Amino acid sequence: MTACAMESAADHGEDAVRAGCTITADGAFAARLALDGDSWFPERWTLDGPEPYAVPLPGNQPEEPGTEVQPMGDGRVLIRRLADGRHLFALLYPTGPDTGELPLGAVECPDPGSRLRLLPPAPCGERAYALAVGRRSSAVWLVAGGAFGPKHVAEIPGRCSGGVWLDRTGRMLALDRELDGRTKAVVVDLHRGGEVSPLLQIAADSDDRLLLADADSGLLLLRSDAPSPGHDRLGWGVLGSTLPVRFPECLKVAGCAVTPFAIQPGQVLTPEGCAVALRVDGPAGSWLGVWRPAERRMHQLAAPEGWLAGAGVWTTDGVLQLPYATAETPCAVARLSGPFGAPGDTGEAGEAGATGTGDAGAAGPGGPVRDRTAAGAGPGTGTSSPPWPGPGEPSEPDPPVPPVPVAPRPVPLQQAPLGRLVTK
């Protein structure tokens, strides 16, 4: 048994809004807590077959609402339960009509002022990690895939949040570290004893957090208050690039929170052409945004009914797969294909189509999903899906703006000046 920290599901502070389910890095499996009446139970979804299907994995008693589950690459489901100040880890798997359970060990939680949560699924699918945040330092634990139960692998000074994998092997982990009153994204090398190095330092007095990264193209999605102190903005950069970070005006939606959750993989030499899926949360609910760095427009789309909000994966050819569950269709995936605007497009928006799988039929719930940012696509203009929920219809596209000025010399990402280099 090992010592670390504890938390409730609601104590994540700066961490991103939780998705409705967790999906493996390769998109083969997903896991979530499902509800049967008043009882919560783990459920595994298989997504890489001809049709998605769900396998319930109930235990001997209902789970607590804050219990975390995460799919592994072999189809088993990691579960984290909190009991008597300890975090208990186990792997769940179906055994005929019952659920098999392989205990992995426990992490003791003596400090009530700390917290622990699972990190996003490792790219290899064979290991799982947890982040324990204490008063002055944070620890990374290997909780599945080790030889002898949970293992402490890194200790980082400061309070950390977030968690983004930067490579395909599960070695380089980016965390947002709060230290001396500022939050900066850092890289933790798990193969070198948790060696820490800076990743984002856009300005000396800014808070810079990494939200998403793609290992193929190096595209980074981040949030920083550098361009407007006191107000966070969504921005993007490229890992290893000498170009400065940019903060597109089109990623701002008045009165709403915008959070990226998936990047199109496989675009090795063209990070500007990667499609990015965003979750938009407003007073009327959640809907979708699709954007490419090469564009000056975010396409806003209605989400499928029952979408497990914030969950989804891209295929290499640009199809966005969104898991959803309704009373009639308890396990299904809506597939949205583009064009969503071609790479480099700054004006006209293309129409997006959607298809469902499983029991959803050919059109998914609510009929075809159409791009609500196309010219003239206001309410009642021939679309069979309801308008995306939000504070009014989107405004017309911004008029063309001059190209971003070129920096006089190559500038490392962590030293990128702002000023006139903020994209409008």
PDB file of C-alpha atoms in Angstrom, residues 212-400:
ATOM      1  CA  LEU A 212      -4.663  19.025 -26.154  1.00  0.00           C
ATOM      2  CA  ALA A 213      -1.796  17.780 -28.326  1.00  0.00           C
ATOM      3  CA  ASP A 214      -1.383  15.618 -31.410  1.00  0.00           C
ATOM      4  CA  ALA A 215       1.737  13.472 -31.581  1.00  0.00           C
ATOM      5  CA  ASP A 216       1.675  13.182 -35.394  1.00  0.00           C
ATOM      6  CA  SER A 217       1.560  16.847 -36.384  1.00  0.00           C
ATOM      7  CA  GLY A 218       2.740  18.429 -33.143  1.00  0.00           C
ATOM      8  CA  LEU A 219      -0.353  20.651 -33.022  1.00  0.00           C
ATOM      9  CA  LEU A 220      -0.982  22.079 -29.538  1.00  0.00           C
ATOM     10  CA  LEU A 221      -4.200  23.630 -28.215  1.00  0.00           C
ATOM     11  CA  LEU A 222      -3.686  25.835 -25.191  1.00  0.00           C
ATOM     12  CA  ARG A 223      -5.361  28.380 -22.961  1.00  0.00           C
ATOM     13  CA  SER A 224      -3.577  31.525 -21.821  1.00  0.00           C
ATOM     14  CA  ASP A 225      -4.282  35.033 -20.582  1.00  0.00           C
ATOM     15  CA  ALA A 226      -1.155  36.424 -22.276  1.00  0.00           C
ATOM     16  CA  PRO A 227      -3.019  38.295 -25.063  1.00  0.00           C
ATOM     17  CA  SER A 228      -5.594  39.754 -22.644  1.00  0.00           C
ATOM     18  CA  PRO A 229      -4.441  39.705 -18.990  1.00  0.00           C
ATOM     19  CA  GLY A 230      -7.154  38.475 -16.675  1.00  0.00           C
ATOM     20  CA  HIS A 231      -9.115  36.784 -19.491  1.00  0.00           C
ATOM     21  CA  ASP A 232      -8.184  33.357 -20.852  1.00  0.00           C
ATOM     22  CA  ARG A 233      -8.035  32.848 -24.613  1.00  0.00           C
ATOM     23  CA  LEU A 234      -7.786  29.677 -26.695  1.00  0.00           C
ATOM     24  CA  GLY A 235      -4.645  29.518 -28.789  1.00  0.00           C
ATOM     25  CA  TRP A 236      -2.578  27.129 -30.841  1.00  0.00           C
ATOM     26  CA  GLY A 237       1.032  26.389 -31.630  1.00  0.00           C
ATOM     27  CA  VAL A 238       3.188  23.590 -32.980  1.00  0.00           C
ATOM     28  CA  LEU A 239       5.505  21.545 -30.790  1.00  0.00           C
ATOM     29  CA  GLY A 240       9.119  22.304 -31.702  1.00  0.00           C
ATOM     30  CA  SER A 241       8.165  25.168 -34.018  1.00  0.00           C
ATOM     31  CA  THR A 242       9.867  28.561 -33.964  1.00  0.00           C
ATOM     32  CA  LEU A 243       6.617  30.360 -34.781  1.00  0.00           C
ATOM     33  CA  PRO A 244       4.731  32.198 -32.031  1.00  0.00           C
ATOM     34  CA  VAL A 245       1.506  31.042 -30.425  1.00  0.00           C
ATOM     35  CA  ARG A 246      -1.633  32.421 -32.078  1.00  0.00           C
ATOM     36  CA  PHE A 247      -5.020  33.220 -30.545  1.00  0.00           C
ATOM     37  CA  PRO A 248      -7.762  33.206 -33.229  1.00  0.00           C
ATOM     38  CA  GLU A 249     -10.711  35.482 -32.630  1.00  0.00           C
ATOM     39  CA  CYS A 250     -13.051  32.838 -34.070  1.00  0.00           C
ATOM     40  CA  LEU A 251     -12.476  30.565 -31.050  1.00  0.00           C
ATOM     41  CA  LYS A 252     -14.275  33.039 -28.797  1.00  0.00           C
ATOM     42  CA  VAL A 253     -18.019  32.414 -28.283  1.00  0.00           C
ATOM     43  CA  ALA A 254     -19.715  35.072 -26.166  1.00  0.00           C
ATOM     44  CA  GLY A 255     -21.086  33.746 -22.897  1.00  0.00           C
ATOM     45  CA  CYS A 256     -19.832  30.205 -23.541  1.00  0.00           C
ATOM     46  CA  ALA A 257     -16.948  27.958 -22.540  1.00  0.00           C
ATOM     47  CA  VAL A 258     -15.074  26.407 -25.480  1.00  0.00           C
ATOM     48  CA  THR A 259     -12.974  23.301 -24.829  1.00  0.00           C
ATOM     49  CA  PRO A 260     -11.104  21.268 -27.480  1.00  0.00           C
ATOM     50  CA  PHE A 261     -11.436  17.501 -27.084  1.00  0.00           C
ATOM     51  CA  ALA A 262     -10.102  15.812 -30.238  1.00  0.00           C
ATOM     52  CA  ILE A 263      -7.529  16.501 -32.980  1.00  0.00           C
ATOM     53  CA  GLN A 264      -7.462  14.758 -36.352  1.00  0.00           C
ATOM     54  CA  PRO A 265      -4.417  12.430 -36.386  1.00  0.00           C
ATOM     55  CA  GLY A 266      -2.125  11.458 -39.232  1.00  0.00           C
ATOM     56  CA  GLN A 267      -1.436  14.961 -40.583  1.00  0.00           C
ATOM     57  CA  VAL A 268       2.313  14.663 -40.060  1.00  0.00           C
ATOM     58  CA  LEU A 269       3.516  17.642 -42.121  1.00  0.00           C
ATOM     59  CA  THR A 270       0.384  19.799 -42.060  1.00  0.00           C
ATOM     60  CA  PRO A 271      -0.595  20.818 -38.510  1.00  0.00           C
ATOM     61  CA  GLU A 272      -2.525  23.803 -39.902  1.00  0.00           C
ATOM     62  CA  GLY A 273      -4.837  21.396 -41.736  1.00  0.00           C
ATOM     63  CA  CYS A 274      -5.724  19.248 -38.707  1.00  0.00           C
ATOM     64  CA  ALA A 275      -9.414  19.332 -37.851  1.00  0.00           C
ATOM     65  CA  VAL A 276     -10.097  20.101 -34.185  1.00  0.00           C
ATOM     66  CA  ALA A 277     -13.346  19.218 -32.406  1.00  0.00           C
ATOM     67  CA  LEU A 278     -14.487  21.550 -29.641  1.00  0.00           C
ATOM     68  CA  ARG A 279     -17.165  21.306 -27.000  1.00  0.00           C
ATOM     69  CA  VAL A 280     -19.134  24.530 -26.562  1.00  0.00           C
ATOM     70  CA  ASP A 281     -21.014  24.878 -23.269  1.00  0.00           C
ATOM     71  CA  GLY A 282     -23.575  27.644 -22.922  1.00  0.00           C
ATOM     72  CA  PRO A 283     -26.664  28.427 -20.839  1.00  0.00           C
ATOM     73  CA  ALA A 284     -28.829  26.310 -23.165  1.00  0.00           C
ATOM     74  CA  GLY A 285     -26.607  23.219 -23.224  1.00  0.00           C
ATOM     75  CA  SER A 286     -23.641  21.801 -25.134  1.00  0.00           C
ATOM     76  CA  TRP A 287     -22.948  21.673 -28.858  1.00  0.00           C
ATOM     77  CA  LEU A 288     -20.056  21.151 -31.267  1.00  0.00           C
ATOM     78  CA  GLY A 289     -17.437  23.305 -32.869  1.00  0.00           C
ATOM     79  CA  VAL A 290     -15.128  22.212 -35.705  1.00  0.00           C
ATOM     80  CA  TRP A 291     -12.110  24.313 -36.642  1.00  0.00           C
ATOM     81  CA  ARG A 292      -8.754  24.128 -38.409  1.00  0.00           C
ATOM     82  CA  PRO A 293      -5.791  26.407 -37.639  1.00  0.00           C
ATOM     83  CA  ALA A 294      -5.675  27.401 -41.312  1.00  0.00           C
ATOM     84  CA  GLU A 295      -9.254  28.767 -41.110  1.00  0.00           C
ATOM     85  CA  ARG A 296     -10.678  31.965 -39.652  1.00  0.00           C
ATOM     86  CA  ARG A 297     -14.005  30.365 -38.789  1.00  0.00           C
ATOM     87  CA  MET A 298     -15.264  27.837 -36.277  1.00  0.00           C
ATOM     88  CA  HIS A 299     -18.155  25.783 -37.675  1.00  0.00           C
ATOM     89  CA  GLN A 300     -20.836  25.282 -35.019  1.00  0.00           C
ATOM     90  CA  LEU A 301     -22.924  22.124 -35.266  1.00  0.00           C
ATOM     91  CA  ALA A 302     -25.804  20.549 -33.396  1.00  0.00           C
ATOM     92  CA  ALA A 303     -24.653  17.576 -31.330  1.00  0.00           C
ATOM     93  CA  PRO A 304     -26.484  14.254 -31.677  1.00  0.00           C
ATOM     94  CA  GLU A 305     -29.193  13.676 -29.103  1.00  0.00           C
ATOM     95  CA  GLY A 306     -27.746  11.883 -26.104  1.00  0.00           C
ATOM     96  CA  TRP A 307     -24.152  12.813 -26.932  1.00  0.00           C
ATOM     97  CA  LEU A 308     -21.753  11.864 -24.143  1.00  0.00           C
ATOM     98  CA  ALA A 309     -20.617  15.474 -24.134  1.00  0.00           C
ATOM     99  CA  GLY A 310     -16.944  16.110 -24.670  1.00  0.00           C
ATOM    100  CA  ALA A 311     -16.214  12.581 -25.936  1.00  0.00           C
ATOM    101  CA  GLY A 312     -15.176  11.794 -29.495  1.00  0.00           C
ATOM    102  CA  VAL A 313     -12.331  10.818 -31.813  1.00  0.00           C
ATOM    103  CA  TRP A 314     -11.245  11.733 -35.338  1.00  0.00           C
ATOM    104  CA  THR A 315     -10.239   9.287 -38.025  1.00  0.00           C
ATOM    105  CA  THR A 316      -7.211  10.125 -40.170  1.00  0.00           C
ATOM    106  CA  ASP A 317      -9.499  10.910 -43.133  1.00  0.00           C
ATOM    107  CA  GLY A 318     -11.461  13.537 -41.201  1.00  0.00           C
ATOM    108  CA  VAL A 319     -14.543  11.732 -39.851  1.00  0.00           C
ATOM    109  CA  LEU A 320     -15.569  12.772 -36.338  1.00  0.00           C
ATOM    110  CA  GLN A 321     -17.022   9.920 -34.267  1.00  0.00           C
ATOM    111  CA  LEU A 322     -19.243  10.914 -31.346  1.00  0.00           C
ATOM    112  CA  PRO A 323     -20.601   8.323 -28.876  1.00  0.00           C
ATOM    113  CA  TYR A 324     -24.189   8.856 -27.753  1.00  0.00           C
ATOM    114  CA  ALA A 325     -26.830   7.039 -25.734  1.00  0.00           C
ATOM    115  CA  THR A 326     -30.599   7.485 -25.628  1.00  0.00           C
ATOM    116  CA  ALA A 327     -33.457   5.449 -24.185  1.00  0.00           C
ATOM    117  CA  GLU A 328     -34.097   3.941 -27.618  1.00  0.00           C
ATOM    118  CA  THR A 329     -30.400   3.560 -28.544  1.00  0.00           C
ATOM    119  CA  PRO A 330     -28.300   2.851 -25.452  1.00  0.00           C
ATOM    120  CA  CYS A 331     -25.020   2.495 -27.400  1.00  0.00           C
ATOM    121  CA  ALA A 332     -24.290   4.206 -30.710  1.00  0.00           C
ATOM    122  CA  VAL A 333     -21.808   6.397 -32.548  1.00  0.00           C
ATOM    123  CA  ALA A 334     -22.673   9.341 -34.787  1.00  0.00           C
ATOM    124  CA  ARG A 335     -20.174   9.847 -37.599  1.00  0.00           C
ATOM    125  CA  LEU A 336     -19.851  13.381 -38.920  1.00  0.00           C
ATOM    126  CA  SER A 337     -17.997  13.868 -42.164  1.00  0.00           C
ATOM    127  CA  GLY A 338     -16.806  17.150 -43.654  1.00  0.00           C
ATOM    128  CA  PRO A 339     -15.883  19.093 -45.526  1.00  0.00           C
ATOM    129  CA  PHE A 340     -16.319  21.525 -42.556  1.00  0.00           C
ATOM    130  CA  GLY A 341     -14.440  23.929 -44.812  1.00  0.00           C
ATOM    131  CA  ALA A 342     -11.313  22.861 -46.645  1.00  0.00           C
ATOM    132  CA  PRO A 343      -7.856  23.476 -45.141  1.00  0.00           C
ATOM    133  CA  GLY A 344      -6.964  27.097 -45.819  1.00  0.00           C
ATOM    134  CA  ASP A 345     -10.618  28.101 -46.287  1.00  0.00           C
ATOM    135  CA  THR A 346     -11.401  31.465 -44.698  1.00  0.00           C
ATOM    136  CA  GLY A 347     -14.841  32.131 -46.078  1.00  0.00           C
ATOM    137  CA  GLU A 348     -17.587  29.839 -47.266  1.00  0.00           C
ATOM    138  CA  ALA A 349     -18.554  26.974 -44.975  1.00  0.00           C
ATOM    139  CA  GLY A 350     -19.284  23.490 -46.221  1.00  0.00           C
ATOM    140  CA  GLU A 351     -22.205  21.350 -45.180  1.00  0.00           C
ATOM    141  CA  ALA A 352     -21.582  18.552 -42.699  1.00  0.00           C
ATOM    142  CA  GLY A 353     -23.325  15.213 -42.875  1.00  0.00           C
ATOM    143  CA  ALA A 354     -23.904  12.757 -40.030  1.00  0.00           C
ATOM    144  CA  THR A 355     -24.588   9.066 -39.935  1.00  0.00           C
ATOM    145  CA  GLY A 356     -25.320   6.835 -36.981  1.00  0.00           C
ATOM    146  CA  THR A 357     -24.343   3.252 -36.242  1.00  0.00           C
ATOM    147  CA  GLY A 358     -25.746   0.594 -33.976  1.00  0.00           C
ATOM    148  CA  ASP A 359     -29.493   0.945 -33.563  1.00  0.00           C
ATOM    149  CA  ALA A 360     -29.567   4.578 -34.596  1.00  0.00           C
ATOM    150  CA  GLY A 361     -30.299   3.952 -38.254  1.00  0.00           C
ATOM    151  CA  ALA A 362     -28.735   5.729 -41.155  1.00  0.00           C
ATOM    152  CA  ALA A 363     -29.245   9.298 -40.089  1.00  0.00           C
ATOM    153  CA  GLY A 364     -28.632   9.260 -36.338  1.00  0.00           C
ATOM    154  CA  PRO A 365     -30.993  10.909 -33.854  1.00  0.00           C
ATOM    155  CA  GLY A 366     -32.648  14.078 -35.026  1.00  0.00           C
ATOM    156  CA  GLY A 367     -31.796  13.606 -38.712  1.00  0.00           C
ATOM    157  CA  PRO A 368     -28.812  15.020 -40.578  1.00  0.00           C
ATOM    158  CA  VAL A 369     -26.588  17.468 -38.773  1.00  0.00           C
ATOM    159  CA  ARG A 370     -25.943  20.634 -40.756  1.00  0.00           C
ATOM    160  CA  ASP A 371     -23.386  23.364 -40.367  1.00  0.00           C
ATOM    161  CA  ARG A 372     -25.158  26.271 -38.686  1.00  0.00           C
ATOM    162  CA  THR A 373     -22.467  28.746 -39.710  1.00  0.00           C
ATOM    163  CA  ALA A 374     -23.149  28.527 -43.449  1.00  0.00           C
ATOM    164  CA  ALA A 375     -24.394  31.670 -45.089  1.00  0.00           C
ATOM    165  CA  GLY A 376     -28.129  32.052 -44.600  1.00  0.00           C
ATOM    166  CA  ALA A 377     -28.420  29.031 -42.289  1.00  0.00           C
ATOM    167  CA  GLY A 378     -30.588  30.708 -39.718  1.00  0.00           C
ATOM    168  CA  PRO A 379     -33.565  29.080 -38.005  1.00  0.00           C
ATOM    169  CA  GLY A 380     -36.141  27.555 -40.317  1.00  0.00           C
ATOM    170  CA  THR A 381     -34.022  27.481 -43.466  1.00  0.00           C
ATOM    171  CA  GLY A 382     -34.476  23.900 -44.546  1.00  0.00           C
ATOM    172  CA  THR A 383     -32.463  21.942 -41.952  1.00  0.00           C
ATOM    173  CA  SER A 384     -34.157  18.925 -40.377  1.00  0.00           C
ATOM    174  CA  SER A 385     -32.142  19.127 -37.153  1.00  0.00           C
ATOM    175  CA  PRO A 386     -32.976  21.653 -34.435  1.00  0.00           C
ATOM    176  CA  PRO A 387     -30.778  24.756 -34.251  1.00  0.00           C
ATOM    177  CA  TRP A 388     -27.698  24.261 -32.138  1.00  0.00           C
ATOM    178  CA  PRO A 389     -28.456  25.490 -28.624  1.00  0.00           C
ATOM    179  CA  GLY A 390     -26.749  28.709 -27.751  1.00  0.00           C
ATOM    180  CA  PRO A 391     -27.180  32.401 -27.029  1.00  0.00           C
ATOM    181  CA  GLY A 392     -28.563  33.374 -30.419  1.00  0.00           C
ATOM    182  CA  GLU A 393     -27.478  32.522 -33.931  1.00  0.00           C
ATOM    183  CA  PRO A 394     -23.791  32.925 -34.880  1.00  0.00           C
ATOM    184  CA  SER A 395     -22.692  36.204 -36.345  1.00  0.00           C
ATOM    185  CA  GLU A 396     -21.559  36.631 -39.919  1.00  0.00           C
ATOM    186  CA  PRO A 397     -17.923  35.716 -40.645  1.00  0.00           C
ATOM    187  CA  ASP A 398     -15.367  38.331 -39.719  1.00  0.00           C
ATOM    188  CA  PRO A 399     -14.128  40.373 -42.693  1.00  0.00           C
ATOM    189  CA  PRO A 400     -10.729  39.406 -44.074  1.00  0.00           C
TER     190      PRO A 400
END
